[in-house]
């Protein structure tokens, strides 16, 4: 295109795509061929906004020439020119019944028009600065508007009275969108955020943060489960409405994005901006990224295999599950413990898993076969944590019986016991060179032990409650401890002094984990959040909020293509996240989730079904499907909603 794009909606049936240009022209495309089928000329200034009538027969456009125009979709003929605004028309919208049009202008007013005769029915005033956007509620009885005065206002269409003023943004509001059910409004602002407002209470449910520049547009998906936002930072972000987390970031635009539209077919999102290019991206219709069946009760701990290909989780449901890191498929469930499994760990070689349970036993499992190789007994109370040294020749277990036991990983023989804590031991870790063991206890202390001599060398004091987790930095010069006192402490191993105290969680911290570079520390808490901390400064760089339960498992995934984090929660779910570092900020996006009750295929037959991939078959079988499909494809299918979150294919108009 030879002009910047300001607006690009789909027709209600999805068969046409209309583009409003800075040149004042409007181009109409067929979505079957993506060829221009009509060019509409008449405006004397940039076309700032376009909307279609509900029946798809008419187009309304608003322009910098201060006018609105109504066009016939089939012929492209201009039916009416609506005049009255004293400044630029920033936005236009058809009512759900098609009997009214609303317009927003820099003259600080909203006008309601009768599209049949072109008369202005009502002028709505109240905003203290330019009105940048206007939209009807799904029922058509209300309109919402956003303004340069930083507010969102809700108006009664019949009386023109303002029923709500939503205050919270700190800069201009450029775009607003009603959820499909009409119970929520999303607003986008120059303050770089999107806010989700509850229509009944007027309260802000979520503040969506992540864009690095002004946010120009926001729109809901047809099902209302997601929100898409476009920004001056050149990206489109996909947000989960329920959790407020960013699922995906779409890049590719060379300049800032002014418009984002969602296809009525619910499989395509379109974005346009000053770069003179509209990009079309396929999006699956699934409610989340990849979904698998999770534990039936809370997850106690998660760990990643040394090569990053597998994730292991243990749970209060007495089982251990092995997951494919990339797909989220549950590969194997290990059963045998006589109750809750609290601790789990991979051997450094990745061939063995150690687990500890409320049944006072440690079990060693063969990863390839899932067979239990050894049952290690000796503890007199529940085993809360297990860990391997870097050499892999030993297993250490921490118990509520106040002791740590050392075992031969190959034979299962008991090699020694560390005694010193005055209450149960909750966590244990080897130093990177294997010479030290650190333990955290219910006695509020952290202890350092010499492995060879099996003696306590130092006691670290400072926490005010149970020490839930301890972990060494990759270089071994620092130790992090997580505590029920809501804090994380960083200790200098050489001096045994506390070098930093990290605060921000409002409930106890259950798990901590260093990234493989050692520059980031992740903490999971009973407050249902994960925080990412800058190790050097102690600054919190990102918060993953609104998880469905306390976070009891946190682990980084070894990967050559970026930072990935795995979390396990109280509700039995396991999540994989990608952590992207940009200009001093951390963006966290969901890769896949393993949750309860997300998909049930019990009793469903896939006998002789064609077109499934081996992964599709495995996912469906995992959920109870029966039979054998025919002619499995070699590659993952693009159409199966539980496997392909966002297609990367783009098209330039």
XYZ file of C-alpha atoms in Angstrom:
653
model
C 0.000 0.000 0.000
C 1.144 3.569 -0.692
C -0.382 5.124 2.429
C -0.477 4.544 6.175
C -3.328 2.361 7.461
C -5.615 3.782 10.147
C -8.439 1.242 10.158
C -8.981 -2.261 8.740
C -12.164 -4.093 9.845
C -13.704 -7.246 8.428
C -17.263 -7.365 7.156
C -19.625 -9.312 9.482
C -19.531 -12.382 7.214
C -15.732 -12.258 6.942
C -15.829 -12.198 3.139
C -14.476 -8.682 2.750
C -11.767 -6.664 4.433
C -11.947 -2.853 4.411
C -8.905 -0.609 4.780
C -9.017 3.100 5.664
C -5.967 5.042 4.511
C -4.188 8.247 5.415
C -4.684 9.360 1.804
C -8.454 9.563 2.365
C -9.187 6.492 0.257
C -10.882 3.264 1.312
C -9.900 -0.073 -0.237
C -12.172 -3.116 -0.102
C -10.550 -6.559 -0.433
C -12.003 -10.004 -1.019
C -10.709 -12.357 1.705
C -10.840 -15.319 -0.680
C -8.292 -13.865 -3.103
C -7.002 -10.822 -1.177
C -7.472 -8.734 -4.324
C -8.916 -5.198 -4.264
C -12.515 -5.329 -5.445
C -13.485 -1.670 -4.777
C -11.861 1.702 -4.148
C -13.953 4.326 -2.336
C -13.016 7.976 -2.837
C -14.559 11.112 -1.386
C -13.016 12.053 1.941
C -10.809 15.152 1.946
C -8.572 13.859 4.745
C -7.253 10.699 6.317
C -9.862 8.006 7.046
C -9.419 7.490 10.774
C -12.003 4.780 11.396
C -14.344 2.400 9.574
C -17.213 0.203 10.741
C -19.705 -2.049 8.974
C -23.438 -2.249 9.545
C -24.515 -5.498 11.246
C -26.048 -6.820 8.004
C -22.862 -5.988 6.087
C -24.637 -3.849 3.497
C -23.242 -0.466 4.572
C -19.911 1.037 5.604
C -19.497 4.126 7.780
C -16.220 6.054 7.803
C -14.915 8.973 9.880
C -12.261 11.328 8.627
C -9.884 14.161 9.419
C -12.115 16.264 7.112
C -14.602 16.390 10.088
C -17.237 14.323 8.271
C -18.744 10.839 8.316
C -19.669 9.041 5.115
C -22.016 6.105 4.631
C -21.209 3.845 1.687
C -22.973 0.949 -0.034
C -20.838 -2.156 0.367
C -21.874 -3.768 -2.942
C -21.433 -0.746 -5.206
C -19.087 1.529 -3.263
C -21.461 4.472 -3.780
C -21.499 7.143 -1.089
C -25.072 7.282 0.250
C -24.733 10.131 2.763
C -22.274 12.684 4.120
C -22.844 13.497 7.813
C -21.615 16.903 8.970
C -21.674 18.655 12.314
C -18.427 17.922 14.131
C -16.121 20.908 14.569
C -12.928 18.874 14.445
C -11.426 15.555 13.335
C -13.697 12.493 13.547
C -11.563 9.939 15.358
C -13.962 7.003 15.604
C -17.308 5.715 14.280
C -19.459 2.755 15.304
C -22.711 1.122 14.199
C -25.170 0.078 16.898
C -25.827 -3.689 17.160
C -29.218 -3.255 15.443
C -27.830 -1.009 12.706
C -30.332 1.782 13.409
C -27.812 4.239 14.837
C -24.243 5.405 14.331
C -22.005 6.956 16.993
C -19.024 9.182 16.274
C -16.202 10.533 18.467
C -14.327 13.725 17.709
C -11.487 16.000 18.739
C -14.204 18.580 19.451
C -14.714 16.714 22.799
C -18.162 15.420 21.816
C -19.901 12.210 20.810
C -22.690 12.415 18.239
C -25.445 9.869 17.623
C -26.785 9.741 14.062
C -29.717 8.190 12.211
C -28.013 6.492 9.241
C -31.302 6.317 7.313
C -31.649 10.099 6.957
C -28.284 11.406 8.165
C -29.762 13.461 11.000
C -27.890 13.994 14.264
C -30.110 12.607 17.053
C -28.029 13.600 20.055
C -24.824 15.387 21.068
C -23.149 13.951 24.173
C -20.718 16.132 26.110
C -18.695 15.537 29.257
C -15.150 14.671 28.317
C -12.633 17.414 29.039
C -10.448 16.673 26.021
C -10.623 15.029 22.593
C -12.778 11.884 22.381
C -10.637 9.250 20.660
C -12.896 6.196 20.595
C -16.497 5.098 20.999
C -18.174 1.676 20.986
C -21.650 0.254 21.599
C -22.364 -2.423 24.194
C -23.536 -5.767 22.744
C -27.141 -4.937 23.724
C -26.885 -1.457 22.223
C -28.281 0.358 25.261
C -24.937 1.848 26.279
C -21.861 3.329 24.657
C -18.362 3.581 26.078
C -15.919 6.306 25.133
C -12.228 6.939 25.710
C -10.597 10.338 25.780
C -7.363 12.275 25.909
C -8.514 13.280 29.402
C -7.334 9.770 30.451
C -10.828 8.533 31.347
C -13.257 5.951 30.031
C -16.918 6.960 30.279
C -20.084 4.898 30.027
C -23.207 6.589 28.597
C -26.920 5.766 28.376
C -27.821 5.801 24.679
C -31.415 6.981 25.238
C -30.781 9.780 27.738
C -27.180 10.637 26.948
C -26.373 10.622 30.655
C -22.990 9.459 31.936
C -23.470 6.424 34.198
C -19.801 5.642 34.984
C -16.408 7.303 34.800
C -13.582 4.756 34.869
C -10.445 6.372 36.276
C -7.054 4.683 36.354
C -5.126 5.452 33.184
C -2.442 8.115 33.492
C -2.459 9.180 29.836
C -4.681 9.367 26.743
C -7.113 6.500 26.084
C -7.027 5.577 22.399
C -9.159 2.470 22.114
C -11.938 0.637 23.954
C -13.706 -2.657 23.342
C -16.653 -4.449 24.929
C -16.353 -8.149 25.709
C -18.823 -10.291 23.698
C -21.001 -10.797 26.789
C -20.914 -7.113 27.623
C -19.716 -7.684 31.186
C -16.281 -6.160 30.650
C -14.628 -3.255 28.845
C -10.993 -3.146 27.737
C -9.189 0.170 27.290
C -5.806 0.956 25.713
C -3.736 3.979 26.645
C -0.628 6.024 26.019
C 0.468 4.945 29.517
C 1.559 1.656 27.820
C -1.141 -0.414 29.536
C -4.459 -2.083 28.834
C -7.091 -2.115 31.569
C -9.966 -4.563 31.915
C -12.989 -3.010 33.668
C -15.950 -4.743 35.270
C -19.188 -3.259 33.919
C -21.225 -3.945 37.022
C -18.873 -2.599 39.674
C -16.755 -0.236 37.602
C -13.622 -1.737 39.117
C -10.446 -2.520 37.194
C -9.922 -6.318 37.120
C -6.508 -6.377 35.440
C -3.824 -3.966 34.318
C -2.049 -5.619 31.381
C 1.565 -4.509 31.275
C 4.258 -5.486 28.792
C 4.164 -3.066 25.861
C 7.177 -0.761 25.805
C 5.368 2.145 24.157
C 1.897 3.651 23.800
C -0.964 1.180 23.189
C -3.164 2.326 20.314
C -5.774 -0.389 19.964
C -7.415 -3.231 21.871
C -9.975 -5.816 20.739
C -11.553 -8.969 22.190
C -11.607 -12.345 20.454
C -15.076 -13.562 19.460
C -15.272 -15.910 22.438
C -14.009 -13.226 24.794
C -11.252 -15.387 26.261
C -8.473 -13.296 24.784
C -7.628 -9.663 24.182
C -5.406 -8.415 21.358
C -3.516 -5.143 21.685
C -1.478 -3.151 19.181
C 1.190 -0.677 20.180
C 3.598 1.972 19.015
C 6.319 -0.555 19.931
C 5.424 -2.399 16.705
C 3.980 -5.499 18.366
C 0.606 -7.153 18.805
C 0.162 -8.917 22.132
C -2.286 -11.695 22.936
C -3.581 -11.645 26.527
C -5.550 -14.143 28.560
C -8.615 -12.354 29.961
C -8.980 -14.545 33.036
C -5.389 -14.463 34.249
C -4.204 -11.214 32.683
C -1.045 -12.917 31.421
C 0.473 -12.331 27.969
C 0.221 -15.518 25.904
C 2.065 -14.401 22.799
C 3.756 -11.431 21.169
C 3.411 -10.963 17.414
C 6.221 -9.068 15.762
C 6.998 -8.079 12.195
C 5.686 -4.521 11.841
C 8.416 -1.984 11.275
C 6.447 0.863 12.818
C 3.697 1.414 15.330
C 0.362 -0.349 15.027
C -2.838 1.668 14.804
C -5.409 -1.030 14.157
C -6.050 -4.664 15.084
C -9.090 -6.610 13.872
C -10.303 -10.112 14.672
C -11.861 -12.150 11.881
C -15.529 -13.200 12.310
C -14.340 -16.712 11.502
C -12.234 -16.523 14.689
C -9.117 -17.825 12.963
C -7.350 -14.684 11.769
C -6.064 -11.522 13.405
C -5.141 -8.549 11.249
C -2.971 -5.603 12.197
C -2.048 -2.426 10.383
C -0.219 0.813 11.006
C 2.081 3.491 9.719
C 4.229 0.887 7.999
C 1.723 0.767 5.085
C 1.348 -2.996 5.533
C -1.521 -5.082 6.869
C -0.431 -8.384 8.334
C -2.758 -11.377 8.568
C -1.917 -14.074 11.075
C -3.638 -17.377 11.685
C -4.735 -17.983 15.266
C -6.224 -21.194 16.623
C -9.639 -21.094 18.246
C -8.554 -22.947 21.376
C -9.018 -21.288 24.741
C -5.366 -21.741 25.701
C -2.041 -22.624 24.160
C -1.509 -26.365 24.572
C -3.544 -28.179 27.159
C -2.867 -31.548 28.710
C -4.378 -33.466 31.590
C -2.654 -32.558 34.850
C -2.444 -33.960 38.362
C -5.698 -34.419 40.251
C -4.312 -32.632 43.326
C -1.711 -29.972 44.042
C 1.758 -30.210 42.508
C 4.516 -30.359 45.126
C 7.562 -29.868 42.922
C 8.708 -29.757 39.276
C 12.166 -30.403 37.835
C 13.662 -30.478 34.331
C 15.910 -33.130 32.872
C 19.536 -32.094 32.211
C 18.987 -32.050 28.426
C 15.749 -30.070 28.776
C 13.590 -32.621 26.964
C 11.595 -33.816 29.974
C 9.817 -32.323 32.952
C 9.004 -34.334 36.058
C 6.327 -33.330 38.547
C 5.162 -34.863 41.808
C 1.872 -34.351 43.542
C -0.394 -34.864 46.512
C -2.248 -37.358 44.293
C 0.619 -39.816 45.128
C 1.913 -39.879 41.542
C 4.894 -38.664 39.559
C 4.375 -37.539 35.962
C 6.857 -37.200 33.105
C 6.080 -34.519 30.500
C 7.429 -33.713 27.058
C 8.908 -30.216 27.481
C 8.040 -29.041 23.978
C 4.481 -30.331 23.614
C 3.219 -30.689 27.176
C 2.214 -34.309 26.559
C 2.268 -36.555 29.632
C 4.571 -39.416 28.635
C 4.365 -41.553 31.755
C 2.824 -41.674 35.227
C 4.871 -43.319 37.990
C 2.903 -44.879 40.835
C 4.045 -46.747 43.906
C 4.396 -44.335 46.804
C 1.912 -44.838 49.619
C 0.826 -41.202 49.775
C 1.744 -37.632 48.885
C 4.987 -37.257 46.902
C 6.790 -34.142 48.147
C 10.156 -34.224 46.388
C 11.468 -35.271 43.000
C 14.756 -34.859 41.098
C 16.565 -36.018 37.948
C 20.018 -37.556 38.130
C 22.679 -35.490 36.283
C 22.711 -38.103 33.528
C 18.906 -37.870 33.190
C 18.511 -41.648 33.380
C 17.133 -41.826 36.917
C 14.550 -40.017 39.031
C 14.578 -39.864 42.804
C 11.399 -39.179 44.788
C 10.458 -38.695 48.437
C 7.063 -39.241 50.026
C 4.865 -39.042 53.095
C 5.358 -42.817 53.312
C 8.895 -42.080 54.710
C 10.525 -43.727 51.680
C 12.792 -42.651 48.846
C 12.233 -44.334 45.484
C 14.638 -44.451 42.531
C 13.027 -44.818 39.097
C 14.320 -45.709 35.653
C 13.330 -42.843 33.332
C 13.191 -44.956 30.169
C 11.032 -47.788 31.504
C 9.312 -46.142 34.476
C 10.297 -49.096 36.663
C 11.099 -48.568 40.349
C 14.736 -49.656 40.824
C 15.096 -49.172 44.584
C 12.983 -48.361 47.640
C 15.186 -46.680 50.254
C 13.957 -46.909 53.824
C 15.370 -45.537 57.062
C 13.684 -42.189 57.620
C 11.156 -42.167 60.461
C 9.025 -39.339 59.079
C 7.973 -37.975 55.688
C 10.659 -37.299 53.079
C 10.253 -33.724 51.883
C 13.083 -33.310 49.376
C 15.566 -35.345 47.323
C 18.574 -34.223 45.312
C 21.534 -35.609 43.323
C 25.120 -34.274 43.417
C 26.712 -33.155 40.115
C 28.570 -36.480 39.876
C 25.304 -38.448 40.096
C 26.781 -41.131 42.304
C 24.695 -40.261 45.333
C 21.178 -39.289 46.405
C 20.460 -37.090 49.414
C 17.061 -37.006 51.117
C 15.690 -34.484 53.637
C 13.045 -35.488 56.139
C 10.771 -34.216 58.849
C 12.689 -36.574 61.160
C 15.283 -33.701 61.357
C 17.898 -35.601 59.341
C 19.463 -35.806 55.900
C 20.391 -39.243 54.598
C 22.943 -39.989 51.883
C 22.414 -43.013 49.612
C 24.341 -44.745 46.851
C 22.381 -43.935 43.673
C 23.321 -47.203 41.976
C 22.894 -49.730 44.776
C 20.568 -47.861 47.127
C 22.884 -48.453 50.093
C 22.801 -45.986 53.002
C 26.102 -44.032 53.202
C 25.600 -41.606 56.076
C 23.300 -39.278 58.025
C 23.593 -35.536 58.642
C 22.242 -34.556 62.056
C 21.936 -31.026 63.471
C 18.638 -29.386 62.652
C 16.283 -29.133 65.614
C 13.138 -29.499 63.511
C 12.159 -31.106 60.207
C 14.339 -30.547 57.134
C 12.332 -29.161 54.205
C 14.904 -28.555 51.474
C 18.305 -29.719 50.344
C 20.745 -28.911 47.530
C 24.322 -29.760 46.501
C 26.773 -27.013 45.510
C 27.789 -27.038 41.807
C 31.103 -28.788 42.610
C 29.428 -31.274 44.957
C 31.550 -30.431 47.999
C 28.796 -28.744 50.017
C 25.194 -29.443 50.917
C 22.799 -26.681 51.957
C 19.616 -27.467 53.899
C 16.598 -25.415 54.963
C 14.509 -26.316 57.970
C 11.397 -25.730 60.042
C 13.822 -24.452 62.708
C 14.109 -21.192 60.623
C 17.771 -21.823 59.718
C 19.878 -22.690 56.701
C 22.828 -25.026 57.307
C 25.928 -25.677 55.204
C 27.488 -29.149 55.388
C 30.812 -30.594 54.266
C 29.830 -33.626 52.182
C 33.034 -35.611 52.652
C 33.304 -35.002 56.397
C 29.522 -35.070 56.880
C 29.664 -32.191 59.386
C 27.829 -28.851 59.626
C 30.238 -25.997 58.827
C 27.910 -22.982 59.120
C 24.416 -22.012 60.316
C 22.788 -19.094 58.473
C 20.324 -17.207 60.662
C 17.895 -14.457 59.639
C 14.630 -15.944 58.454
C 11.583 -15.667 60.693
C 9.753 -18.833 59.652
C 10.159 -22.195 57.896
C 12.842 -22.239 55.199
C 10.975 -23.910 52.360
C 13.691 -24.068 49.706
C 17.407 -23.504 49.159
C 19.369 -23.350 45.919
C 22.952 -22.541 44.895
C 23.740 -20.093 42.087
C 25.330 -21.716 38.990
C 28.801 -20.529 40.078
C 28.250 -21.670 43.638
C 29.197 -18.343 45.187
C 25.669 -17.489 46.277
C 22.804 -19.292 47.975
C 19.131 -18.329 47.757
C 16.613 -19.350 50.394
C 12.801 -19.146 50.255
C 10.845 -18.743 53.455
C 7.330 -18.781 54.845
C 8.097 -15.282 56.196
C 7.300 -14.027 52.601
C 10.949 -13.231 51.798
C 13.799 -14.590 49.715
C 17.328 -14.142 51.049
C 20.568 -14.207 49.051
C 23.615 -15.373 51.001
C 27.319 -14.999 50.220
C 28.665 -18.552 50.485
C 32.231 -17.478 51.310
C 31.303 -15.110 54.138
C 27.921 -16.741 55.030
C 26.442 -13.238 55.314
C 23.048 -12.214 53.894
C 23.799 -9.959 50.921
C 20.201 -9.202 49.913
C 16.621 -9.590 51.145
C 13.971 -9.750 48.396
C 10.462 -8.650 49.342
C 7.254 -8.433 47.314
C 5.352 -11.653 47.903
C 2.478 -11.259 50.359
C 2.437 -14.893 51.462
C 5.095 -17.505 52.096
C 7.618 -18.303 49.357
C 7.705 -22.015 48.517
C 10.330 -22.343 45.758
C 13.288 -20.513 44.233
C 15.391 -21.301 41.164
C 18.310 -19.582 39.428
C 18.335 -19.218 35.657
C 21.177 -21.062 33.934
C 23.115 -17.815 33.473
C 22.542 -16.998 37.122
C 21.309 -13.460 36.381
C 17.651 -14.165 37.187
C 16.010 -15.793 40.187
C 12.449 -17.122 40.012
C 10.358 -17.433 43.162
C 7.012 -19.184 43.539
C 4.688 -18.346 46.378
C 1.537 -19.326 48.207
C 0.188 -15.950 46.987
C -0.388 -17.577 43.545
C 2.368 -15.597 41.826
C 5.808 -16.147 40.362
C 8.317 -13.319 40.583
C 11.472 -12.894 38.516
C 14.269 -11.049 40.294
C 17.436 -9.435 38.977
C 20.141 -11.119 41.051
C 22.594 -8.226 40.837
C 20.206 -5.456 41.908
C 17.434 -7.350 43.688
C 14.833 -5.617 41.501
C 11.676 -7.536 40.598
C 11.587 -7.617 36.797
C 8.337 -9.505 36.190
C 5.360 -10.949 38.037
C 3.210 -13.823 36.762
C -0.111 -13.295 38.495
C -3.526 -14.896 38.960
C -2.444 -18.517 38.836
C -5.117 -20.840 40.176
C -3.232 -21.872 43.295
C -0.072 -21.482 45.308
C 3.112 -22.096 43.296
C 4.965 -25.021 44.873
C 7.222 -25.909 41.938
C 9.597 -23.674 39.940
C 12.343 -24.851 37.561
C 14.250 -23.448 34.592
C 14.446 -25.478 31.385
C 17.850 -25.989 29.735
C 17.495 -24.526 26.234
C 19.722 -23.060 23.544
C 16.973 -20.839 22.103
C 15.968 -18.780 25.149
C 14.872 -18.851 28.771
C 12.010 -21.168 29.707
C 10.455 -21.670 33.116
C 8.211 -24.442 34.442
C 5.810 -23.978 37.353
C 3.649 -26.391 39.328
C 0.627 -25.161 41.255
C -1.678 -26.054 44.105
C -4.545 -26.783 41.691
C -2.570 -29.646 40.116
C -1.540 -27.699 37.013
C 1.866 -27.537 35.340
C 2.770 -24.576 33.101
C 5.684 -23.857 30.788
C 6.597 -20.196 30.218
C 8.989 -18.387 27.911
C 10.942 -15.537 29.496
C 12.102 -12.881 27.033
C 14.452 -10.118 28.189
C 13.957 -6.823 26.344
C 15.538 -3.485 27.278
C 15.844 -4.327 30.951
C 12.348 -5.797 31.197
C 11.196 -9.405 31.292
C 8.229 -10.548 29.251
C 6.723 -13.862 30.337
C 4.469 -15.748 27.898
C 2.677 -19.060 28.333
C 3.858 -21.965 26.153
C 1.559 -24.704 27.420
C -0.550 -25.745 30.387
C -1.347 -29.119 31.891
C -4.528 -28.635 33.901
C -7.509 -30.533 35.206
C -10.724 -30.950 33.263
C -9.665 -28.975 30.213
C -10.604 -31.618 27.674
C -12.380 -34.938 28.070
C -12.492 -37.548 25.333
C -13.587 -40.524 27.440
C -15.496 -42.976 25.272
C -14.863 -41.017 22.088
C -13.816 -43.170 19.143
C -10.928 -42.215 16.876
C -11.068 -45.548 15.053
C -10.040 -45.065 11.402
C -9.944 -41.281 11.761
C -7.707 -39.730 9.108
C -5.341 -36.778 9.305
C -4.166 -37.100 12.912
C -0.492 -36.800 13.779
C 1.180 -39.122 16.302
C 1.070 -36.228 18.794
C -2.667 -35.711 18.141
C -3.266 -39.403 18.762
C -1.248 -39.337 21.982
C -3.115 -36.304 23.330
C -6.539 -37.768 22.519
C -5.654 -41.190 23.915
C -4.405 -39.494 27.067
C -7.890 -38.026 27.502
C -9.724 -41.320 27.111
C -10.277 -41.673 23.364
C -10.567 -45.224 22.014
C -9.561 -46.942 18.778
C -6.758 -46.528 16.266
C -6.659 -43.678 13.707
C -5.775 -44.294 10.088
C -2.726 -42.964 8.200
C -1.041 -40.825 10.822
C 0.620 -37.702 9.406
C 4.328 -37.193 9.915
C 4.111 -33.618 11.123
C 1.956 -31.788 13.644
C -1.320 -30.687 12.069
C -2.010 -26.965 11.813
C -5.722 -27.359 12.455
C -5.736 -29.265 15.758
C -6.464 -26.551 18.285
C -4.627 -28.137 21.197
C -1.250 -28.300 19.460
C -0.648 -25.145 17.418
C -1.114 -21.892 19.294
C -0.295 -19.266 16.690
C 0.565 -19.723 13.032
C 3.447 -17.581 11.889
C 2.316 -17.213 8.298
C 1.768 -13.585 7.250
C 0.469 -12.015 4.086
C 1.310 -8.564 2.753
C -1.417 -6.609 1.003
